[in-house]
Amino acid sequence: MEMCAEETPKEVTENMLPEGSSKEKSPASTPPSQEHQKKIKKDDKSSKKDDKQLEQFMKSLNSVTNVDEKLSLVCKKYMESTEEIKKMQFYIKQSDKRYAVVLKQKEHLQQEFNKTVLVKSKLENLCRELQKQNKAIKEESLLKIREEEERRKETQTKFQSTLSEITILLQQNNEKNVKLRDDNISMSEKFKSIVQQYQLREQQVDKMAKQMALESQLSDAKLQKSNLEHQAEKERLVAEMEQLKVTVAQYKAKVMELQGTESALKGQLAVYTDKYDEFQNALVKSNQVFGGFKEQMELMSKKIKKLEKESLSWKKKWETSQTALLDMCGERQTTEERVAATTRQLQHMQSLCRTLQAERTVLLNTLKENNIERPPLPAPTPAPPAPPPVQTQSDAKVDAMVANCAQLRQSLAHLQTQLNVLTTNKNDSKEEPSKPEKQKKSKSKKNKAEKQGQKVDTDTEKLDVKDNNIDELTASKETEDVDQQKTGDTEVPEEKNDAINYKTESPDNDEAESPEDKIDDQTMESLIQAINMANVDLCDLEVVNGEVNNKIDIVN
């Protein structure tokens, strides 16, 4: 019986191996008839061995006299055979798994082979087409060379013909020059007669000069009248200049107000930098909490390995795991609700971004109407290359926030330069009024400038309102972050007690949030508005959102 039990796994493995190996081998393997013969021989040998083992076992039973001892021997053999059968079943399962893996590998390799064959056929077709094209190009080049040689010969013949024509023309010109000399002699005689006629006409011109003197006296009288009219127009211009001075004073007052709003905006920027520093400190704390959480997880994994050996405690742990499952389902529902809320906030932010971009386009159009060129933004000063430690994703986000602040400052400087250009254009248009037509044009420009100044005032008021909304949002979100951190600290000991349940319920824990994942949604909204103020695209928002999702996946 022992020999039978030992030979059964060998036969099973031998029966399983040909199925996997015959698919992987090349066609040069043994034919099916030879394999069948080998199997028959192996079966004969195994049957002979089984017969021998049975005979030995029967002899050993016959040697024993007591029935109890015989039963004990039979039971031992039976137990050994059952254990060997279990082992063989385990080996069979492993071999089945290996066989499935090998089949998958074979299918994958076959697909790759088919792809390579297709690529090879395509490349061959392309090579043939290239050869055809090369032949056609060579033939065309030869034809062009022949045509150019024929053209060159034609040009040579034409050049020679033109040279002969030029020589003929030169001879004709010489003959014409001789004729022209004779004509010049005759013209000199005629010129003498013309001089005599000119002297007679000078006498007539003297008489006409006297008449022109009388006409000049009349024109002087007309000039005096025009001077009087010019003085009246000057008085009108002086009155208009006084009105223009009053309007200039009003514009200066508006410029002072705009400077005050600029200082207020700078103060708000300082407040935002302080808030970013606080946000960075909160991120450092969350990283520390996350490191402690990892250490606790390692300890709990060690405890799990020890507790697996205790078979009696599985029932109690199963009951606790069910309760934990219910809790985790509730947490999962809450996380799904949070995700839905974040998606709504993102849509709201996208709409705000679009409105801000529309306002920006309106301002650019006003600049174009005044024919003011848009000055280029100053390049950001490169930061000194300091070798930082391993930069986490939270530090990268903080760096992005700092860059957005720099872009905001640049945009404010750009707006200030545009306002200065508007004021200078207004002053230039007021200082050079020379004619009535120019005065009309300057008045129309003033009206446009006043309208644009009103638009700028309304835009600055809108920006102040938006900044106030951002401050309120960030303040409310900071309070929510503090509450979330407190709740996160209280939940750590509960996770220590339910470590085994965490391992069994890993699929449900994929959506659990760490303290680092609880990023301020409303502070993100304020950052997005700042990015849009600095002329940043919506693609950056998608990048930030992707980084947040990646953090959640890493923690899980």
XYZ file of C-alpha atoms in Angstrom:
556
model
C 0.000 0.000 0.000
C 2.845 2.398 0.744
C 4.377 1.825 -2.663
C 1.032 2.411 -4.352
C 0.582 5.685 -2.506
C 4.103 6.781 -3.426
C 3.685 5.978 -7.109
C 0.296 7.654 -7.543
C 1.704 11.251 -7.344
C 4.388 10.331 -9.866
C 1.785 9.069 -12.306
C -0.392 12.141 -11.800
C 2.548 14.482 -12.382
C 3.554 12.513 -15.455
C -0.013 12.742 -16.783
C -0.145 16.482 -16.110
C 3.266 17.349 -17.563
C 2.639 16.208 -21.141
C -0.488 18.380 -21.381
C 1.475 21.582 -20.577
C 4.735 20.615 -22.211
C 3.230 19.302 -25.452
C 1.701 22.751 -26.075
C 5.005 24.520 -25.498
C 7.259 22.133 -27.441
C 7.992 22.483 -31.109
C 6.670 20.107 -33.801
C 9.969 18.169 -33.529
C 8.631 16.281 -30.408
C 7.923 12.528 -30.410
C 4.922 11.300 -32.431
C 1.702 10.249 -30.611
C 2.181 6.527 -31.310
C 5.499 6.406 -29.428
C 4.050 8.333 -26.498
C 1.147 5.882 -26.302
C 3.528 2.964 -26.223
C 5.550 4.576 -23.446
C 2.397 5.110 -21.386
C 1.423 1.468 -21.810
C 4.859 0.358 -20.625
C 4.663 2.628 -17.581
C 1.211 1.282 -16.704
C 2.527 -2.294 -16.932
C 5.448 -1.461 -14.668
C 3.197 0.266 -12.132
C 0.783 -2.708 -12.107
C 3.682 -5.095 -11.497
C 4.956 -2.932 -8.654
C 1.471 -2.816 -7.136
C 1.258 -6.606 -7.269
C 4.605 -6.940 -5.541
C 3.596 -4.480 -2.826
C 0.346 -6.347 -2.242
C 2.218 -9.613 -1.888
C 4.656 -8.064 0.594
C 1.804 -6.538 2.574
C -0.065 -9.852 2.690
C 3.075 -11.623 3.871
C 3.493 -9.088 6.652
C -0.161 -9.618 7.653
C 0.228 -13.366 7.642
C 3.292 -13.109 9.854
C 1.113 -11.436 12.516
C -1.073 -13.830 14.498
C -3.383 -11.484 16.407
C -6.368 -9.938 14.649
C -5.980 -6.696 16.603
C -2.437 -6.217 15.378
C -3.556 -6.897 11.813
C -6.278 -4.249 12.175
C -3.768 -1.784 13.598
C -1.419 -2.401 10.632
C -4.266 -1.964 8.176
C -5.346 1.279 9.909
C -1.797 2.642 9.816
C -1.523 1.856 6.139
C -4.887 3.485 5.557
C -3.883 6.656 7.446
C -0.593 6.842 5.544
C -2.400 6.394 2.246
C -4.932 9.137 3.116
C -2.126 11.560 4.044
C -0.312 10.797 0.816
C -3.560 11.288 -1.116
C -4.000 14.731 0.482
C -0.438 15.636 -0.449
C -1.051 14.471 -3.976
C -4.227 16.543 -4.184
C -2.259 19.590 -3.044
C 0.415 18.892 -5.667
C -2.310 18.456 -8.277
C -3.811 21.873 -7.429
C -0.400 23.513 -7.668
C 0.232 21.835 -10.999
C -3.196 23.024 -12.241
C -2.323 26.603 -11.286
C 1.040 26.345 -13.012
C -0.655 24.880 -16.064
C -3.113 27.836 -16.183
C -0.233 30.332 -15.847
C 1.685 28.594 -18.633
C -1.408 28.692 -20.873
C -1.821 32.425 -20.262
C 1.840 33.012 -21.044
C 1.515 30.987 -24.220
C -1.543 32.996 -25.343
C 0.247 36.252 -24.596
C 3.333 35.155 -26.536
C 1.171 33.967 -29.413
C -0.560 37.366 -29.567
C 2.795 39.132 -29.594
C 4.014 36.774 -32.325
C 0.929 37.565 -34.429
C 1.520 41.284 -33.914
C 5.157 40.961 -34.991
C 4.105 39.020 -38.095
C 1.627 41.774 -39.012
C 4.236 44.470 -38.414
C 6.736 42.531 -40.522
C 4.275 42.243 -43.410
C 3.480 45.951 -43.199
C 7.182 46.831 -43.183
C 7.804 44.645 -46.228
C 4.978 46.374 -48.097
C 6.365 49.768 -47.113
C 9.847 48.781 -48.311
C 8.440 47.719 -51.656
C 6.576 50.990 -52.007
C 9.735 52.914 -51.106
C 11.723 51.073 -53.766
C 9.047 51.878 -56.338
C 9.070 55.538 -55.327
C 12.885 55.670 -55.491
C 12.839 54.249 -59.029
C 10.192 56.775 -60.100
C 12.195 59.642 -58.564
C 15.355 58.533 -60.391
C 13.519 58.421 -63.714
C 12.023 61.874 -63.107
C 15.439 63.316 -62.202
C 16.977 61.933 -65.408
C 14.180 63.486 -67.474
C 14.661 66.847 -65.747
C 18.423 66.754 -66.413
C 17.826 66.125 -70.103
C 15.292 68.959 -70.298
C 17.695 71.361 -68.583
C 20.477 70.479 -71.058
C 18.134 71.212 -73.974
C 17.157 74.534 -72.386
C 20.824 75.461 -71.915
C 21.508 74.838 -75.610
C 18.521 76.967 -76.583
C 19.710 79.830 -74.347
C 23.155 79.701 -75.945
C 21.666 80.039 -79.437
C 19.443 82.907 -78.275
C 22.412 84.696 -76.682
C 24.418 84.510 -79.896
C 21.483 85.853 -81.910
C 21.052 88.780 -79.474
C 24.764 89.655 -79.769
C 24.469 89.872 -83.541
C 21.404 92.104 -83.208
C 23.222 94.407 -80.753
C 26.112 94.930 -83.210
C 23.626 95.897 -85.920
C 21.946 98.384 -83.544
C 25.289 100.006 -82.694
C 25.989 100.660 -86.359
C 22.554 102.219 -86.757
C 23.127 104.458 -83.701
C 26.380 105.796 -85.163
C 24.562 106.867 -88.302
C 21.871 108.563 -86.176
C 24.519 110.505 -84.200
C 25.895 112.027 -87.421
C 22.420 113.220 -88.308
C 21.942 114.699 -84.810
C 25.037 116.864 -85.171
C 23.612 118.484 -88.277
C 20.347 119.064 -86.434
C 22.145 120.761 -83.507
C 23.765 123.305 -85.821
C 20.390 124.245 -87.209
C 18.915 124.482 -83.674
C 21.610 126.967 -82.556
C 20.580 129.351 -85.294
C 16.960 129.051 -84.194
C 17.959 129.707 -80.547
C 19.377 133.133 -81.445
C 16.047 134.147 -82.871
C 14.303 132.963 -79.695
C 16.560 135.187 -77.496
C 15.404 138.236 -79.362
C 11.793 137.258 -78.751
C 12.581 136.783 -74.995
C 13.771 140.372 -74.640
C 10.485 141.616 -75.998
C 8.580 139.502 -73.454
C 10.585 140.909 -70.493
C 9.210 144.319 -71.247
C 5.718 142.896 -71.063
C 6.537 141.238 -67.682
C 7.479 144.605 -66.130
C 4.058 145.891 -66.913
C 2.484 142.807 -65.248
C 4.582 143.374 -62.065
C 2.966 146.747 -61.512
C -0.435 145.119 -61.658
C 0.645 142.479 -59.046
C 1.699 145.223 -56.600
C -1.826 146.583 -56.613
C -3.218 143.085 -55.960
C -0.820 142.601 -52.966
C -2.262 145.686 -51.261
C -5.716 144.147 -51.476
C -4.426 140.856 -49.940
C -2.904 142.748 -46.943
C -6.306 144.125 -46.071
C -7.755 140.616 -46.130
C -4.959 139.371 -43.796
C -5.849 141.931 -41.142
C -9.417 140.650 -41.092
C -8.226 137.032 -40.674
C -5.959 138.044 -37.734
C -8.919 139.482 -35.854
C -10.858 136.240 -36.325
C -7.831 134.249 -35.113
C -7.685 136.182 -31.822
C -11.334 135.391 -31.126
C -10.650 131.691 -31.630
C -7.689 131.869 -29.214
C -9.952 133.184 -26.448
C -12.290 130.239 -26.981
C -9.368 127.810 -26.737
C -8.231 129.332 -23.412
C -11.677 128.722 -21.897
C -11.627 125.127 -23.045
C -8.145 124.627 -21.543
C -9.432 125.720 -18.127
C -12.192 123.110 -18.329
C -9.603 120.478 -19.231
C -7.528 121.372 -16.162
C -10.560 120.732 -13.932
C -11.048 117.287 -15.488
C -7.329 116.515 -14.997
C -7.651 117.257 -11.265
C -10.605 114.853 -11.065
C -8.583 112.109 -12.780
C -5.696 112.647 -10.358
C -8.076 112.106 -7.434
C -9.235 108.849 -9.017
C -5.615 107.737 -9.420
C -5.006 108.351 -5.704
C -8.032 106.175 -4.877
C -6.666 103.414 -7.106
C -3.322 103.600 -5.304
C -5.151 103.160 -2.006
C -6.897 100.044 -3.340
C -3.505 98.747 -4.484
C -2.075 99.092 -0.962
C -5.125 97.239 0.407
C -4.561 94.426 -2.073
C -0.920 94.188 -0.991
C -2.064 93.820 2.618
C -4.416 91.013 1.590
C -1.511 89.296 -0.168
C 0.491 89.393 3.078
C -2.483 87.801 4.878
C -2.611 85.051 2.238
C 1.098 84.301 2.712
C 0.526 83.889 6.468
C -2.351 81.516 5.761
C -0.137 79.488 3.421
C 2.462 79.156 6.207
C -0.227 77.882 8.579
C -1.371 75.436 5.934
C 2.204 74.149 5.566
C 2.477 73.584 9.343
C -0.796 71.641 9.276
C 0.569 69.458 6.466
C 3.739 68.705 8.503
C 1.596 67.622 11.454
C -0.546 65.424 9.224
C 2.616 63.760 7.860
C 3.744 62.988 11.405
C 0.353 61.446 12.206
C 0.576 59.398 9.019
C 4.038 58.054 10.026
C 2.690 56.990 13.427
C -0.223 55.318 11.691
C 2.193 53.282 9.522
C 4.151 52.121 12.578
C 0.922 51.036 14.239
C -0.022 49.120 11.103
C 3.293 47.226 11.183
C 2.774 46.313 14.837
C -0.742 45.149 14.120
C 0.454 42.975 11.218
C 2.859 41.209 13.611
C 0.036 40.657 16.072
C -2.129 39.245 13.284
C 0.496 36.575 12.507
C 0.547 35.540 16.153
C -3.227 35.520 16.481
C -3.670 33.325 13.397
C -2.252 30.387 15.410
C -5.009 30.652 17.993
C -7.915 28.671 16.517
C -10.396 29.116 19.386
C -10.531 32.945 19.097
C -11.733 32.954 15.461
C -15.456 32.928 16.363
C -15.238 36.017 18.576
C -13.066 37.808 16.023
C -15.542 36.960 13.270
C -18.342 38.640 15.236
C -16.189 41.741 15.785
C -15.255 41.768 12.083
C -18.953 41.850 11.121
C -19.544 44.873 13.344
C -16.476 46.541 11.867
C -17.795 45.785 8.376
C -21.000 47.633 9.150
C -19.001 50.605 10.477
C -16.801 50.649 7.399
C -19.846 50.568 5.117
C -21.144 53.648 6.887
C -17.764 55.340 6.518
C -17.737 54.431 2.844
C -21.124 56.099 2.355
C -19.817 59.243 4.072
C -16.726 59.264 1.832
C -18.926 58.906 -1.270
C -20.993 61.884 -0.092
C -17.786 63.879 0.403
C -16.638 62.961 -3.114
C -19.975 64.162 -4.547
C -19.627 67.429 -2.611
C -16.083 67.937 -3.916
C -17.249 67.354 -7.516
C -19.958 69.999 -7.040
C -17.392 72.415 -5.640
C -15.108 71.734 -8.617
C -17.931 72.507 -11.076
C -18.657 75.719 -9.166
C -14.985 76.663 -9.331
C -14.865 76.024 -13.073
C -17.818 78.388 -13.570
C -16.046 81.039 -11.439
C -12.888 80.582 -13.523
C -14.841 81.149 -16.707
C -16.414 84.344 -15.374
C -13.004 85.665 -14.311
C -11.550 84.885 -17.732
C -14.472 86.737 -19.370
C -13.766 89.800 -17.205
C -10.102 89.591 -18.168
C -10.997 89.535 -21.882
C -13.184 92.650 -21.367
C -10.248 94.502 -19.785
C -7.942 93.463 -22.631
C -10.500 94.726 -25.164
C -10.597 98.110 -23.423
C -6.817 98.321 -23.704
C -7.020 97.466 -27.412
C -9.637 100.189 -27.979
C -7.206 102.760 -26.545
C -4.423 101.382 -28.790
C -2.312 100.535 -25.740
C 0.173 97.759 -26.191
C 0.158 95.077 -23.569
C 3.595 95.160 -21.878
C 5.191 91.747 -21.272
C 5.072 90.292 -17.780
C 8.389 90.440 -15.892
C 10.112 87.091 -15.706
C 10.072 85.557 -12.186
C 13.424 85.731 -10.407
C 14.987 82.241 -10.231
C 15.103 80.876 -6.701
C 18.570 79.890 -5.333
C 19.112 76.138 -5.877
C 18.951 74.776 -2.331
C 19.251 70.962 -2.005
C 15.982 70.166 -0.166
C 15.279 66.764 1.446
C 12.997 64.261 -0.225
C 10.097 66.476 -1.268
C 6.657 65.123 -0.467
C 3.570 65.863 -2.509
C 2.330 68.303 0.152
C 5.561 70.345 -0.131
C 5.149 70.393 -3.929
C 1.641 71.811 -3.491
C 2.939 74.527 -1.178
C 5.597 75.449 -3.759
C 2.855 75.707 -6.392
C 0.929 78.039 -4.062
C 4.006 80.280 -3.651
C 4.426 80.409 -7.441
C 0.766 81.428 -7.784
C 1.353 84.272 -5.294
C 4.275 85.514 -7.392
C 2.090 85.438 -10.499
C -0.587 87.458 -8.646
C 1.973 90.121 -7.775
C 3.100 90.268 -11.395
C -0.501 90.684 -12.587
C -1.026 93.555 -10.094
C 2.132 95.276 -11.363
C 0.888 94.785 -14.921
C -2.459 96.453 -14.071
C -0.615 99.369 -12.452
C 1.464 99.920 -15.603
C -1.711 99.878 -17.707
C -3.284 102.551 -15.466
C -0.148 104.702 -15.762
C -0.268 104.378 -19.559
C -3.925 105.483 -19.563
C -3.159 108.555 -17.458
C -0.176 109.547 -19.639
C -2.282 109.223 -22.798
C -4.936 111.459 -21.250
C -2.369 114.149 -20.332
C -0.841 114.086 -23.826
C -4.232 114.499 -25.450
C -4.957 117.517 -23.188
C -1.663 119.385 -23.724
C -1.725 119.512 -27.563
C -5.040 121.037 -28.749
C -4.150 123.226 -31.772
C -7.125 123.138 -34.154
C -10.888 122.838 -33.677
C -10.903 119.418 -35.302
C -8.267 118.134 -32.859
C -10.305 119.522 -29.961
C -13.299 117.447 -31.017
C -11.159 114.302 -31.180
C -9.655 114.987 -27.740
C -13.157 115.380 -26.281
C -14.204 112.001 -27.650
C -11.013 110.459 -26.237
C -11.744 112.011 -22.839
C -15.194 110.500 -22.778
C -13.721 107.093 -23.622
C -11.059 107.480 -20.925
C -13.724 108.398 -18.324
C -15.758 105.323 -19.278
C -12.675 103.139 -19.008
C -11.800 104.620 -15.608
C -15.319 103.780 -14.401
C -14.875 100.215 -15.717
C -11.560 99.888 -13.877
C -13.203 101.123 -10.635
C -15.990 98.559 -10.966
C -13.447 95.801 -11.680
C -11.397 96.682 -8.594
C -14.559 96.639 -6.451
C -15.403 93.172 -7.815
C -11.903 91.955 -6.986
C -12.233 93.287 -3.401
C -15.549 91.458 -2.976
C -14.039 88.215 -4.295
C -11.022 88.534 -1.971
C -13.350 88.982 1.022
C -15.275 85.854 -0.003
C -12.000 83.929 -0.267
C -10.975 85.047 3.266
C -14.298 83.834 4.677
C -13.975 80.485 2.901
C -10.422 79.891 4.142
C -11.354 80.793 7.750
C -14.302 78.366 7.755
C -12.188 75.602 6.236
C -9.404 75.992 8.806
C -11.920 75.391 11.603
C -13.146 72.267 9.784
C -9.538 71.015 9.468
C -8.956 71.396 13.216
C -12.123 69.370 13.952
C -11.098 66.686 11.469
C -7.628 66.372 13.031
C -9.202 65.952 16.482
C -11.517 63.227 15.223
C -8.535 61.558 13.461
C -6.584 61.461 16.779
C -9.510 59.812 18.589
C -9.956 57.168 15.886
C -6.379 55.778 16.202
C -6.943 53.585 19.342
C -10.082 52.096 17.767
C -7.951 50.975 14.836
C -5.537 49.279 17.272
C -8.353 47.139 18.671
C -9.682 46.169 15.217
C -6.374 45.351 13.484
C -7.443 41.825 12.505
C -10.686 43.149 11.091
C -8.672 45.675 9.030
C -6.808 42.806 7.338
C -9.943 40.808 6.555
C -11.796 43.902 5.342
C -9.076 45.485 3.186
C -11.402 46.030 0.162
C -13.754 48.196 2.224
C -10.898 50.190 3.738
C -9.656 51.376 0.350
C -11.691 54.549 0.590
C -10.763 55.405 4.220
C -9.203 58.860 4.538
C -5.984 59.693 6.402
C -5.420 63.108 8.032
C -3.250 64.098 5.093
C -6.124 63.422 2.659
C -8.423 65.896 4.394
C -7.258 68.785 2.228
C -9.101 72.062 2.370
C -11.615 72.134 -0.470
C -12.455 75.773 0.062
C -8.780 76.777 0.294
C -8.343 74.967 -3.024
C -11.153 77.168 -4.382
C -9.298 80.280 -3.248
C -6.093 78.985 -4.856
C -7.911 78.341 -8.137
C -9.273 81.895 -8.141
C -5.747 83.209 -7.537
C -4.448 81.095 -10.431
C -7.114 82.532 -12.747
C -6.168 86.063 -11.649
C -2.571 85.238 -12.710
C -3.675 83.969 -16.181
C -3.273 80.230 -15.419
C -5.198 77.595 -17.468
C -7.768 75.102 -16.174
C -5.337 72.218 -16.906
C -3.444 73.119 -13.674
C -6.643 72.465 -11.700
C -6.878 68.973 -13.144
C -3.243 68.352 -12.159
C -3.921 69.385 -8.538
C -7.044 67.222 -8.397
C -5.042 64.279 -9.764
C -2.385 64.764 -7.068
C -5.055 64.652 -4.359
C -6.491 61.406 -5.761
C -2.968 59.908 -5.948
C -2.415 60.713 -2.272
C -5.632 58.908 -1.341
C -4.562 55.833 -3.321
C -1.101 55.795 -1.667
C -2.574 55.974 1.846
C -5.009 53.145 1.077
